[in-house]
mmCIF file of C-alpha atoms in Angstrom:
data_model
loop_
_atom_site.group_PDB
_atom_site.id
_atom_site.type_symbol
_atom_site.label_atom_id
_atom_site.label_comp_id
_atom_site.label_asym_id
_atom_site.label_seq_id
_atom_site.Cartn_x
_atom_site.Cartn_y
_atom_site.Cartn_z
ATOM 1 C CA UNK N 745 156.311 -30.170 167.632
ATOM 2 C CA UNK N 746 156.813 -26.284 166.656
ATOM 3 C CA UNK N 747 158.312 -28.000 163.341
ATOM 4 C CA UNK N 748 155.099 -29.089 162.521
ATOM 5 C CA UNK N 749 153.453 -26.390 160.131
ATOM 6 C CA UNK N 750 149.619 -27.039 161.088
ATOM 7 C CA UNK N 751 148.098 -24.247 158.749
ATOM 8 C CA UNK N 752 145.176 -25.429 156.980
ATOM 9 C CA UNK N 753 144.458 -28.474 159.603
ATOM 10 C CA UNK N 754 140.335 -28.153 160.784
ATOM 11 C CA UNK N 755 138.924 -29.927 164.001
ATOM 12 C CA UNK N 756 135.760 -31.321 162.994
ATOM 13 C CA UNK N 757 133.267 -30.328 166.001
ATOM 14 C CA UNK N 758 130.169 -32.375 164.845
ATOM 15 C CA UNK N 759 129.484 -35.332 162.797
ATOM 16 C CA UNK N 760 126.336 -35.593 160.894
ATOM 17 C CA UNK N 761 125.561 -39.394 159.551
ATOM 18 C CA UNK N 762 123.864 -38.848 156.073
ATOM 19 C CA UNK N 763 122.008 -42.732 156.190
ATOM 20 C CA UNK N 764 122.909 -43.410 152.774
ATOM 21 C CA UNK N 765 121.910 -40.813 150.094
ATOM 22 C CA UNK N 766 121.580 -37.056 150.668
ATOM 23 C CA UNK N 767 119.122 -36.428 147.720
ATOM 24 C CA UNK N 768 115.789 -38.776 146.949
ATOM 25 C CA UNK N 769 115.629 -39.483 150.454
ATOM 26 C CA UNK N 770 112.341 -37.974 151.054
ATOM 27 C CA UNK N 771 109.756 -41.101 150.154
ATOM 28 C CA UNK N 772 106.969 -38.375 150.434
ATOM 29 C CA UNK N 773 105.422 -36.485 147.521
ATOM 30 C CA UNK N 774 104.842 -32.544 148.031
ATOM 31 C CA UNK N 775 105.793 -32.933 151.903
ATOM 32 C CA UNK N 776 106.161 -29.286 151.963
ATOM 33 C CA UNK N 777 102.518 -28.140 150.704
ATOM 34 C CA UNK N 778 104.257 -26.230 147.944
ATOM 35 C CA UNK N 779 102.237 -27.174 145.023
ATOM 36 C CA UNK N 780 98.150 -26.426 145.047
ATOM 37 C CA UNK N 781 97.074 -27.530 140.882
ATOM 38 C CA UNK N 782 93.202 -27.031 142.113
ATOM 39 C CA UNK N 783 94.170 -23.473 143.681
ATOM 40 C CA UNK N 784 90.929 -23.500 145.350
ATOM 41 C CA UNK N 785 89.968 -24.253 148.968
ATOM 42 C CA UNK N 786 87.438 -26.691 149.523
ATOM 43 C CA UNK N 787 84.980 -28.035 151.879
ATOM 44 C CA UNK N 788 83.510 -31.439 150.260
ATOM 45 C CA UNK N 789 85.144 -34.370 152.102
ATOM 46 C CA UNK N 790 87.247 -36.630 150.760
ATOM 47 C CA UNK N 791 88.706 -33.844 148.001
ATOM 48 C CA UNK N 792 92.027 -32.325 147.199
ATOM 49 C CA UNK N 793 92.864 -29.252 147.622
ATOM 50 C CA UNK N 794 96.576 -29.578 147.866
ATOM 51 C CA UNK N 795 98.320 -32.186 145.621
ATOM 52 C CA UNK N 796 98.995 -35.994 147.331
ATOM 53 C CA UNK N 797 97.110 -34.708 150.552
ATOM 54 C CA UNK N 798 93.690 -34.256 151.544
ATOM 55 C CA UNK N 799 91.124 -34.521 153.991
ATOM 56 C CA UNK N 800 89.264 -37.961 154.246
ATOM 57 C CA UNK N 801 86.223 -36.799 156.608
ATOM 58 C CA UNK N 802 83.308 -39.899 158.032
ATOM 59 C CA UNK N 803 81.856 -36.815 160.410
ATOM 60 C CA UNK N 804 78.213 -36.759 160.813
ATOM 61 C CA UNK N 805 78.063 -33.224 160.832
ATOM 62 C CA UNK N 806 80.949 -31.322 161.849
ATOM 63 C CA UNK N 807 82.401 -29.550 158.486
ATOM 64 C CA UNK N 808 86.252 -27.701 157.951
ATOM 65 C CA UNK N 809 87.372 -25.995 155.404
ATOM 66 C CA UNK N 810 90.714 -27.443 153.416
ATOM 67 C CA UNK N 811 93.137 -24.974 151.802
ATOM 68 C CA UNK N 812 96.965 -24.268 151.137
ATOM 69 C CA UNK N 813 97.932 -21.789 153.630
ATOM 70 C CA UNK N 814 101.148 -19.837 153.875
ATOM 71 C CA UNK N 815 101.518 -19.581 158.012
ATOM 72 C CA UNK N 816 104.366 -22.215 158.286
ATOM 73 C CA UNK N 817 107.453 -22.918 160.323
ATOM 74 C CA UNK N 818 111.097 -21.145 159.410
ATOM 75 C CA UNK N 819 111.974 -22.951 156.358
ATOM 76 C CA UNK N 820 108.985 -23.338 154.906
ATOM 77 C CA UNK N 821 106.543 -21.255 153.147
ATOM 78 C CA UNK N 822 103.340 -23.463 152.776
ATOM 79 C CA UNK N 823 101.096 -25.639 155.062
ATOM 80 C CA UNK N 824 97.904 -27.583 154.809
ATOM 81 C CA UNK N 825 95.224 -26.117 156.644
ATOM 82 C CA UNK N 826 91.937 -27.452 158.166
ATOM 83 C CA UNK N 827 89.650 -24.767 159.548
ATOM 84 C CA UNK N 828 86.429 -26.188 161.702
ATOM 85 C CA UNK N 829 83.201 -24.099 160.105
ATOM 86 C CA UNK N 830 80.783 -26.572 161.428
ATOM 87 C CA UNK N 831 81.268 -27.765 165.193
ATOM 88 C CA UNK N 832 80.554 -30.980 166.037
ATOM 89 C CA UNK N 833 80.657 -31.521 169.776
ATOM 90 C CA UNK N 834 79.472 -34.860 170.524
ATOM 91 C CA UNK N 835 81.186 -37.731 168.638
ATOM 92 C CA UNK N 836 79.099 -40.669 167.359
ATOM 93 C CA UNK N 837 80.961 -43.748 167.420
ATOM 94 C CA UNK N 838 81.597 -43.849 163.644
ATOM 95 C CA UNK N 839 82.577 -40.389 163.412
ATOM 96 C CA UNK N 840 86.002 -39.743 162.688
ATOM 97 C CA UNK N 841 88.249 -37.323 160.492
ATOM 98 C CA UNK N 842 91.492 -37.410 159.281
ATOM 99 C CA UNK N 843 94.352 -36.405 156.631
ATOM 100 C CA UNK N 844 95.525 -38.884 154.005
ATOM 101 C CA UNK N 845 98.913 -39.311 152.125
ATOM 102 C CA UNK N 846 99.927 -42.079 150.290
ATOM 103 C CA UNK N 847 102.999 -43.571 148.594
ATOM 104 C CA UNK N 848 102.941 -45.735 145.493
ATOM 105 C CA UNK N 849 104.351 -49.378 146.304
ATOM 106 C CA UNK N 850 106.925 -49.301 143.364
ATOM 107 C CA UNK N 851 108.749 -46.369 145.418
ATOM 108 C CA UNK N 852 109.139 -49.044 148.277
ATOM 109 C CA UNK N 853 111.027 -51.606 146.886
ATOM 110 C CA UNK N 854 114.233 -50.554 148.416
ATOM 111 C CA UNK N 855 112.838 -51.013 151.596
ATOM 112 C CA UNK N 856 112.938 -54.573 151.167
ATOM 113 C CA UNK N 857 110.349 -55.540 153.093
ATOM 114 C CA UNK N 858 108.951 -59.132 152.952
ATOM 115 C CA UNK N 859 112.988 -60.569 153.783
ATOM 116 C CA UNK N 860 116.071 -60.838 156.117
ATOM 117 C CA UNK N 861 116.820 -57.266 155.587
ATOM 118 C CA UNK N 862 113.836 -54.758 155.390
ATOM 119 C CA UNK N 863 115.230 -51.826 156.502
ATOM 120 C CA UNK N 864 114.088 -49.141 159.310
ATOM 121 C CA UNK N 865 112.221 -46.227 158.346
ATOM 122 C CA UNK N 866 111.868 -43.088 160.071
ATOM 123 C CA UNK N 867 108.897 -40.374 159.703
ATOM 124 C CA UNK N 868 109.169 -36.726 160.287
ATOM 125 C CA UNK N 869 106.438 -33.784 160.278
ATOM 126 C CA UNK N 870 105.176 -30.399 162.077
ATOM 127 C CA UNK N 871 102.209 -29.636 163.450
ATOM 128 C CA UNK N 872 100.632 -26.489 164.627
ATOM 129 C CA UNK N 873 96.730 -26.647 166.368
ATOM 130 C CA UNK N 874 94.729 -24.329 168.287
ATOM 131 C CA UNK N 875 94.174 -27.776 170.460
ATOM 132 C CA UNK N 876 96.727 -28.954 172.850
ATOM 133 C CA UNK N 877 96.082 -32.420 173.582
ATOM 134 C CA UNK N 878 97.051 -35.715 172.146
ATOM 135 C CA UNK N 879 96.677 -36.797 168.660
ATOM 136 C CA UNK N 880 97.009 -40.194 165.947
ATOM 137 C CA UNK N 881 99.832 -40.761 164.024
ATOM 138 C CA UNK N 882 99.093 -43.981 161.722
ATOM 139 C CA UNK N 883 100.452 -45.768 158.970
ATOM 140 C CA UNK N 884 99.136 -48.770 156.594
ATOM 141 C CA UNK N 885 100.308 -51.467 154.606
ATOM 142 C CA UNK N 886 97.735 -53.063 152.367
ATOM 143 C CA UNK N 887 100.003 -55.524 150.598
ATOM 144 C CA UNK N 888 100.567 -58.103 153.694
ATOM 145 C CA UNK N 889 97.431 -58.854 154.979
ATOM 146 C CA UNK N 890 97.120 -55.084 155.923
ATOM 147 C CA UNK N 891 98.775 -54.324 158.367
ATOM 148 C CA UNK N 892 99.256 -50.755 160.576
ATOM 149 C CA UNK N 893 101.732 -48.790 163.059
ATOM 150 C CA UNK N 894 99.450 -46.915 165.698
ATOM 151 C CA UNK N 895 101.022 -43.712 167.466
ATOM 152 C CA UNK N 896 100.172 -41.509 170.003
ATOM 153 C CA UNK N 897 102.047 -37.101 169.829
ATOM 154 C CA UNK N 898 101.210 -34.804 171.686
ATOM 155 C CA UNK N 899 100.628 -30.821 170.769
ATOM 156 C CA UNK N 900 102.273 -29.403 173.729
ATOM 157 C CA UNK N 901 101.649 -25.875 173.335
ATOM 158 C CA UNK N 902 98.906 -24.129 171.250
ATOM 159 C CA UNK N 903 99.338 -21.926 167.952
ATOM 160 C CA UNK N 904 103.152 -23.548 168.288
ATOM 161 C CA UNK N 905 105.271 -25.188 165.673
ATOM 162 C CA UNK N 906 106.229 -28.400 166.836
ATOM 163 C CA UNK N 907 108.503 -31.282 165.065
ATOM 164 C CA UNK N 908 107.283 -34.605 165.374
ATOM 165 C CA UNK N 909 109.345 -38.154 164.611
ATOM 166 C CA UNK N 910 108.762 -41.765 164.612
ATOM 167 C CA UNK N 911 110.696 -44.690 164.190
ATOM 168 C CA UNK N 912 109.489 -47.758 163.125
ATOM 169 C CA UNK N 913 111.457 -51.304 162.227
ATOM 170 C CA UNK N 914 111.468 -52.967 158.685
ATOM 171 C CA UNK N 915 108.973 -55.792 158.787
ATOM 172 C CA UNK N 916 110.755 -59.205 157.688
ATOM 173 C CA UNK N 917 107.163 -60.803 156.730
ATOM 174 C CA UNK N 918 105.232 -57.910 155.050
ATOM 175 C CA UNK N 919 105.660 -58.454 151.111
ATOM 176 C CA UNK N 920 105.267 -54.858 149.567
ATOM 177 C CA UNK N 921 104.318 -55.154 145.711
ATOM 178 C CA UNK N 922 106.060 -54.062 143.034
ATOM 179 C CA UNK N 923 103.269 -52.390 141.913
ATOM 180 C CA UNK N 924 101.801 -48.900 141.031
ATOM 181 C CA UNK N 925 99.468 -49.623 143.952
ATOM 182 C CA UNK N 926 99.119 -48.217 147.509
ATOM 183 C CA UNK N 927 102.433 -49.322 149.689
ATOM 184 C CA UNK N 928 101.899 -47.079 152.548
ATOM 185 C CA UNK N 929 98.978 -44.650 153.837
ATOM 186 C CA UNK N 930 99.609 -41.819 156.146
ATOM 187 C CA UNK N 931 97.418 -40.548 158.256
ATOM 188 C CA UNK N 932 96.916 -37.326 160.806
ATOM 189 C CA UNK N 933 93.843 -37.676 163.030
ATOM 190 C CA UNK N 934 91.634 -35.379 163.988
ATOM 191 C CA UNK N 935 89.016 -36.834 165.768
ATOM 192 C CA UNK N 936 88.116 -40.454 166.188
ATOM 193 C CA UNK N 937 84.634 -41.757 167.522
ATOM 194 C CA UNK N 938 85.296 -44.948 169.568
ATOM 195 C CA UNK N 939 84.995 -47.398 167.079
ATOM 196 C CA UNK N 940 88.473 -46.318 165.924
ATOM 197 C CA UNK N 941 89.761 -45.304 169.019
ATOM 198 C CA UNK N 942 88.860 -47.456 172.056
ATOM 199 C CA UNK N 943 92.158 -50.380 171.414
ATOM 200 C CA UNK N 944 95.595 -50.025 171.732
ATOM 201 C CA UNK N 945 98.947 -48.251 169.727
ATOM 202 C CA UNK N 946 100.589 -50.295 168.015
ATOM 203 C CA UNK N 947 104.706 -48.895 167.412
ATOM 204 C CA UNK N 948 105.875 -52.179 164.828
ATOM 205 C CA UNK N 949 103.634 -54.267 162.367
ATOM 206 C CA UNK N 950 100.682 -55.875 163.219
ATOM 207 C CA UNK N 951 96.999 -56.715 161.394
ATOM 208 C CA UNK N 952 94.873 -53.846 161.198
ATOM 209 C CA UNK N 953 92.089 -53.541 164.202
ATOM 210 C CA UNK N 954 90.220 -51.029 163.791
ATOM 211 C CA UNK N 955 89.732 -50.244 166.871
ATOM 212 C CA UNK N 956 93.279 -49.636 167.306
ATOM 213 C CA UNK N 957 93.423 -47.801 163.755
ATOM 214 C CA UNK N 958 92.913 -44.099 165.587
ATOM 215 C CA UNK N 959 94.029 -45.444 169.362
ATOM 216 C CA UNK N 960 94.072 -43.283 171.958
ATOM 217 C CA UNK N 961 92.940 -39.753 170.401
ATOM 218 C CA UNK N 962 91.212 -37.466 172.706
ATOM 219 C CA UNK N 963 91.397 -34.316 170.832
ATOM 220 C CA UNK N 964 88.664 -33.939 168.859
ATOM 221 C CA UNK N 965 89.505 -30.871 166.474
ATOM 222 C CA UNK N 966 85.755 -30.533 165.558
ATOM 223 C CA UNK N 967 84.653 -29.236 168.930
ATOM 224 C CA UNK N 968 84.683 -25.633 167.774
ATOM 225 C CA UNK N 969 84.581 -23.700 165.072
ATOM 226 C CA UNK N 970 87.522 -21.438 166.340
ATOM 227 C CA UNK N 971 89.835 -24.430 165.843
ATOM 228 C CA UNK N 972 92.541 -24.789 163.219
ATOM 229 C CA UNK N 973 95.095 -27.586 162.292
ATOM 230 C CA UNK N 974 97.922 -27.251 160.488
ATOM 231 C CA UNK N 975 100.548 -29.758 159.013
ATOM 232 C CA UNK N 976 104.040 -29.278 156.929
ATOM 233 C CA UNK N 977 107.278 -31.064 156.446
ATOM 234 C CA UNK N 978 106.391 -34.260 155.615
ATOM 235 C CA UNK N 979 109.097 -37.213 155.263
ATOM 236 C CA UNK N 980 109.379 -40.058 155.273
ATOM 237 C CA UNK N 981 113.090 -41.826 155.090
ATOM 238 C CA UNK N 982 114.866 -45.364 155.296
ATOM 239 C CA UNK N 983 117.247 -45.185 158.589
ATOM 240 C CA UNK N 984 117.457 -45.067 161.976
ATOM 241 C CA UNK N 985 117.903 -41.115 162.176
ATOM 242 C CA UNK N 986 116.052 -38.367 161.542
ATOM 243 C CA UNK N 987 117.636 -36.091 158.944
ATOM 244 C CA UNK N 988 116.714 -32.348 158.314
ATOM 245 C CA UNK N 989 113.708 -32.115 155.543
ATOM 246 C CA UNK N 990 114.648 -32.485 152.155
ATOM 247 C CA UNK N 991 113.330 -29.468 150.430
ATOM 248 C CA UNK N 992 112.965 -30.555 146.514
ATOM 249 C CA UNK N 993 112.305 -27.543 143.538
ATOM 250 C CA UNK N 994 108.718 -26.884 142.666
ATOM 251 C CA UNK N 995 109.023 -27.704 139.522
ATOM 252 C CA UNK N 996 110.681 -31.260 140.393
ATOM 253 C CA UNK N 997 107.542 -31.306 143.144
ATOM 254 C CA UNK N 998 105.053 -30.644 140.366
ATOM 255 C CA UNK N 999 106.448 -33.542 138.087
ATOM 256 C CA UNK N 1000 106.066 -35.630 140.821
ATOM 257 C CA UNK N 1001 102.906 -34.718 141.677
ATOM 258 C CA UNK N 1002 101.167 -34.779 137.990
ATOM 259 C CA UNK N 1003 101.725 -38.600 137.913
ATOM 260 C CA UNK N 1004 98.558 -38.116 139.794
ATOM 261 C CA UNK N 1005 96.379 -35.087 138.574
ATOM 262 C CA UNK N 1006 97.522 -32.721 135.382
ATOM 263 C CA UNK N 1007 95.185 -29.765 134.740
ATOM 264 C CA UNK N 1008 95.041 -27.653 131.461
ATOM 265 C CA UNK N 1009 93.841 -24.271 131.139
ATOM 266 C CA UNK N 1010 93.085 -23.700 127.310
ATOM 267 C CA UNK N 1011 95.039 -26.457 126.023
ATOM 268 C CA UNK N 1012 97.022 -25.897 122.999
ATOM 269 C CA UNK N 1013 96.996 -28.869 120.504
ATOM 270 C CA UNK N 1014 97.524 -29.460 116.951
ATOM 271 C CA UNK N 1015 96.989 -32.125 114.933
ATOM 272 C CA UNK N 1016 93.447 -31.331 114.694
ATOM 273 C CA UNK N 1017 92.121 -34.204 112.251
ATOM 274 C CA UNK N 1018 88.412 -34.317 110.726
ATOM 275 C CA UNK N 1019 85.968 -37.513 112.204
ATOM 276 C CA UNK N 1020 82.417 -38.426 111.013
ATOM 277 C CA UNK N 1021 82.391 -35.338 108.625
ATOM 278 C CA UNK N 1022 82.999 -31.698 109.022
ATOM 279 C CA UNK N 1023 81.587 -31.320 112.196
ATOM 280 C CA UNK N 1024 83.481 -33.556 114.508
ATOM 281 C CA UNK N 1025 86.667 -32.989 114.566
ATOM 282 C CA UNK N 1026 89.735 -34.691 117.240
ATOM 283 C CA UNK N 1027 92.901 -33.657 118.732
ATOM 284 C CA UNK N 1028 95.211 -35.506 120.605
ATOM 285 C CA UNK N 1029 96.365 -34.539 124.155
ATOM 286 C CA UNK N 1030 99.804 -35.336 125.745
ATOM 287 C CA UNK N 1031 100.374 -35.205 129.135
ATOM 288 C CA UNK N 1032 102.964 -33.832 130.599
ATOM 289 C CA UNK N 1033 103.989 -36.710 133.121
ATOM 290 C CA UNK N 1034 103.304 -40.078 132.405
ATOM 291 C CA UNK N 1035 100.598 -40.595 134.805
ATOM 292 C CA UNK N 1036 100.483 -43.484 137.539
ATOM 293 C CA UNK N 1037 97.372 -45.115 135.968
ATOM 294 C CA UNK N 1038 94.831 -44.237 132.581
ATOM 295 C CA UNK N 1039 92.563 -40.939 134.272
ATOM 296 C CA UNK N 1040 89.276 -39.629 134.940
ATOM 297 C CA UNK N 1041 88.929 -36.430 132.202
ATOM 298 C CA UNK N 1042 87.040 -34.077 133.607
ATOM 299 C CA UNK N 1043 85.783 -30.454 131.269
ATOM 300 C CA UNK N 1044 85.207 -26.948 132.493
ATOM 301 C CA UNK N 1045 82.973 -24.943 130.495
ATOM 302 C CA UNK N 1046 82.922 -27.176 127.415
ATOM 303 C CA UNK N 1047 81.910 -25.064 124.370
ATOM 304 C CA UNK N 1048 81.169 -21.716 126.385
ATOM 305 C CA UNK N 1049 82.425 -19.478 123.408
ATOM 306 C CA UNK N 1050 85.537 -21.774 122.380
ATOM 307 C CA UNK N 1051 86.073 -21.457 118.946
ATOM 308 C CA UNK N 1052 88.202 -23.595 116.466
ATOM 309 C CA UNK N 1053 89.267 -22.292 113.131
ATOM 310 C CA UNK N 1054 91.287 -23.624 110.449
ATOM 311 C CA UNK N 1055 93.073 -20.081 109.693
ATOM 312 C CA UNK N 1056 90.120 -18.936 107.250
ATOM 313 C CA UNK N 1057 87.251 -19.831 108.995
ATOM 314 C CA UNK N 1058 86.060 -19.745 112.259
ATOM 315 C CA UNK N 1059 83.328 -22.083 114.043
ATOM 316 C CA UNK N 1060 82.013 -22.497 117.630
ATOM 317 C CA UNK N 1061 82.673 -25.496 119.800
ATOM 318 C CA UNK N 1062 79.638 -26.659 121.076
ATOM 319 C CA UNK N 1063 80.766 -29.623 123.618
ATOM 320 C CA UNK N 1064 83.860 -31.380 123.668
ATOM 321 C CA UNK N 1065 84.456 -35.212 124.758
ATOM 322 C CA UNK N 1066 87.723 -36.910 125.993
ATOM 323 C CA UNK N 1067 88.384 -40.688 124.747
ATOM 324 C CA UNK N 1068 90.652 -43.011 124.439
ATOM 325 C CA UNK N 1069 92.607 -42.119 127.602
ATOM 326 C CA UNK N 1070 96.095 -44.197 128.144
ATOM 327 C CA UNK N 1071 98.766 -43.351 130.522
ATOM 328 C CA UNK N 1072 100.474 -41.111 128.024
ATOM 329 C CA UNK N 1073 97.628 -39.123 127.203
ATOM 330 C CA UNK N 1074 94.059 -38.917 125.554
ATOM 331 C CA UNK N 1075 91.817 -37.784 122.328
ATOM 332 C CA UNK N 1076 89.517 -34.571 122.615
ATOM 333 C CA UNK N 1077 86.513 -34.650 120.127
ATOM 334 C CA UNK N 1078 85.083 -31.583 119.529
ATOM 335 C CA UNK N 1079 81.584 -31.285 118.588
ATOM 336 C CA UNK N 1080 81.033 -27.593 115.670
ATOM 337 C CA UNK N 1081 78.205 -25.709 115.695
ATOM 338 C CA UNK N 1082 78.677 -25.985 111.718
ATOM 339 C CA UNK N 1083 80.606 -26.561 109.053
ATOM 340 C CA UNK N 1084 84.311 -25.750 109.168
ATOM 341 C CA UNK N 1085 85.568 -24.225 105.417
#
């Protein structure tokens, strides 16, 4: 009808479903490899290197390297990166090596898992490997008589990004507690002796075999020191369809992450308050996050020329002890070299 005055009418030319939220839908903690507290690459296994992630190694003696690297896909700036520096070219049975993530049980609840209408989640991460070759995608459930979800990818082309997804359907009988425990554990395999690898996928819930825990695997990254894995873009989401990632800020990211591990580089506190006599003296710490559970305190260079002073006089540290941790934070005795004033 030329009467009709269309100006301002758009045709919409795609639809995008949004699955509910379009913030907070990324269940996983530092998915982009963004924040590194520990700064500092590391080859002991079982450590962190990068916040929430690290490598979980059983190999007899092949050895990598774990560090935050910056080669990533368009989008992103950081990866996690494993870098072979021992070979190990013959698998025992019992060797295997793989990358951990895990996601507190209280952050679940919404799932509701355990009833009529646990809810579909979805998983979403790239990969880049010298290997091609197929690979373990795995995920636990402790809660319900632990359970997994067993999955086979494969790295089609070497030294390529690739996006990887996985769907997998709310279980109606797996109970996940309302805890601050471990709800689900993530893991990338590397390489899997066959102990872990001789049984079958497994793409909904079912008891934990563990032969079926790293199922399928025949790339085994340790087979030469030239080799190099690399993982970003972690999600994990409630739905039926993979949304793009859900890039948070750093500084939100590094919240999240010191729930689990704060670090403090010449710690400023006050409320210093004489104990035992003049040459103990405490100060209370408070973190910066309330932290998942009361931590480990570990101290660099205790007394190694720290000085305390009370504006007049000056007197060196000799050692310094943490106590009375709690959630919200923890006393620091400090141990003088003499008498203050």
């Amino acid at each position: 009808n030329s009467s009709v005055n269309t100006t301002g009418i758009i045709t919409a030319t795609a639809f995008i479903p949004t699955q509910g939220q379009l913030s907070h839908r990324n269940k996983v903690i530092n998915g982009a490899m963004n924040v590194a507290q520990r700064n500092m690459p590391i080859t002991s296994a079982n450590g962190y290197c990068l916040d929430m992630f690290k490598l979980w190694d059983g190999m007899d003696s092949g050895v990598a390297t774990v560090d935050q690297s910056t080669h990533s896909p368009d989008g992103f700036s950081k990866s996690f990166k494993v870098d072979v520096t021992t070979a190990d070219t013959s698998l025992a049975a019992t060797d295997y090596a793989r990358i951990h993530h895990r996601i507190e049980a209280q952050n679940l609840q919404d799932l509701a898992y355990g009833t009529s209408e646990a809810k579909n989640i979805v998983i979403s991460f790239y990969v880049r490997s010298t290997t091609t070759g197929t690979y373990v995608f795995s995920i636990e459930q402790a809660d319900n008589s632990n359970k997994h979800c067993v999955f086979n990818y494969t790295v089609n082309s070497a030294n390529t990004w690739e996006r990887k997804t996985f769907s997998i359907a709310g279980d109606t009988a797996g109970v996940i507690n309302d805890d601050n425990g471990y709800g689900f554990t993530m893991y990338w395999i590397l390489a899997a002796g066959s102990n872990y690898s001789s049984g079958s996928t497994r793409s909904t819930w079912t008891a934990k075999v563990t032969a079926d825990s790293m199922a399928g695997q025949s790339v085994n990254l340790f087979s030469n020191t030239s080799n190099e894995f690399f993982l970003t873009g972690v999600q994990l989401e409630v739905g039926t369809v993979v949304t793009p990632f859900e890039h948070r800020s750093f500084s939100d990211e590094l919240s999240r992450c010191q729930r689990y591990y704060q670090q403090y580089v010449n710690p400023c506190c006050t409320g210093v308050i004489p104990d035992n006599g003049s040459k103990a003296y405490s100060i209370g710490l408070q973190f910066q996050t309330r932290m998942r559970a009361a931590p480990t305190l570990t101290i660099v260079n205790a007394g190694d020329g720290q000085n305390i002073t009370d504006g007049q006089n000056s007197v060196n540290v000799s050692s310094l002890n943490a106590a009375d941790r709690n959630v919200d934070g923890a006393s620091i005795y400090l141990n003088l070299a003499g008498d203050l004033g």
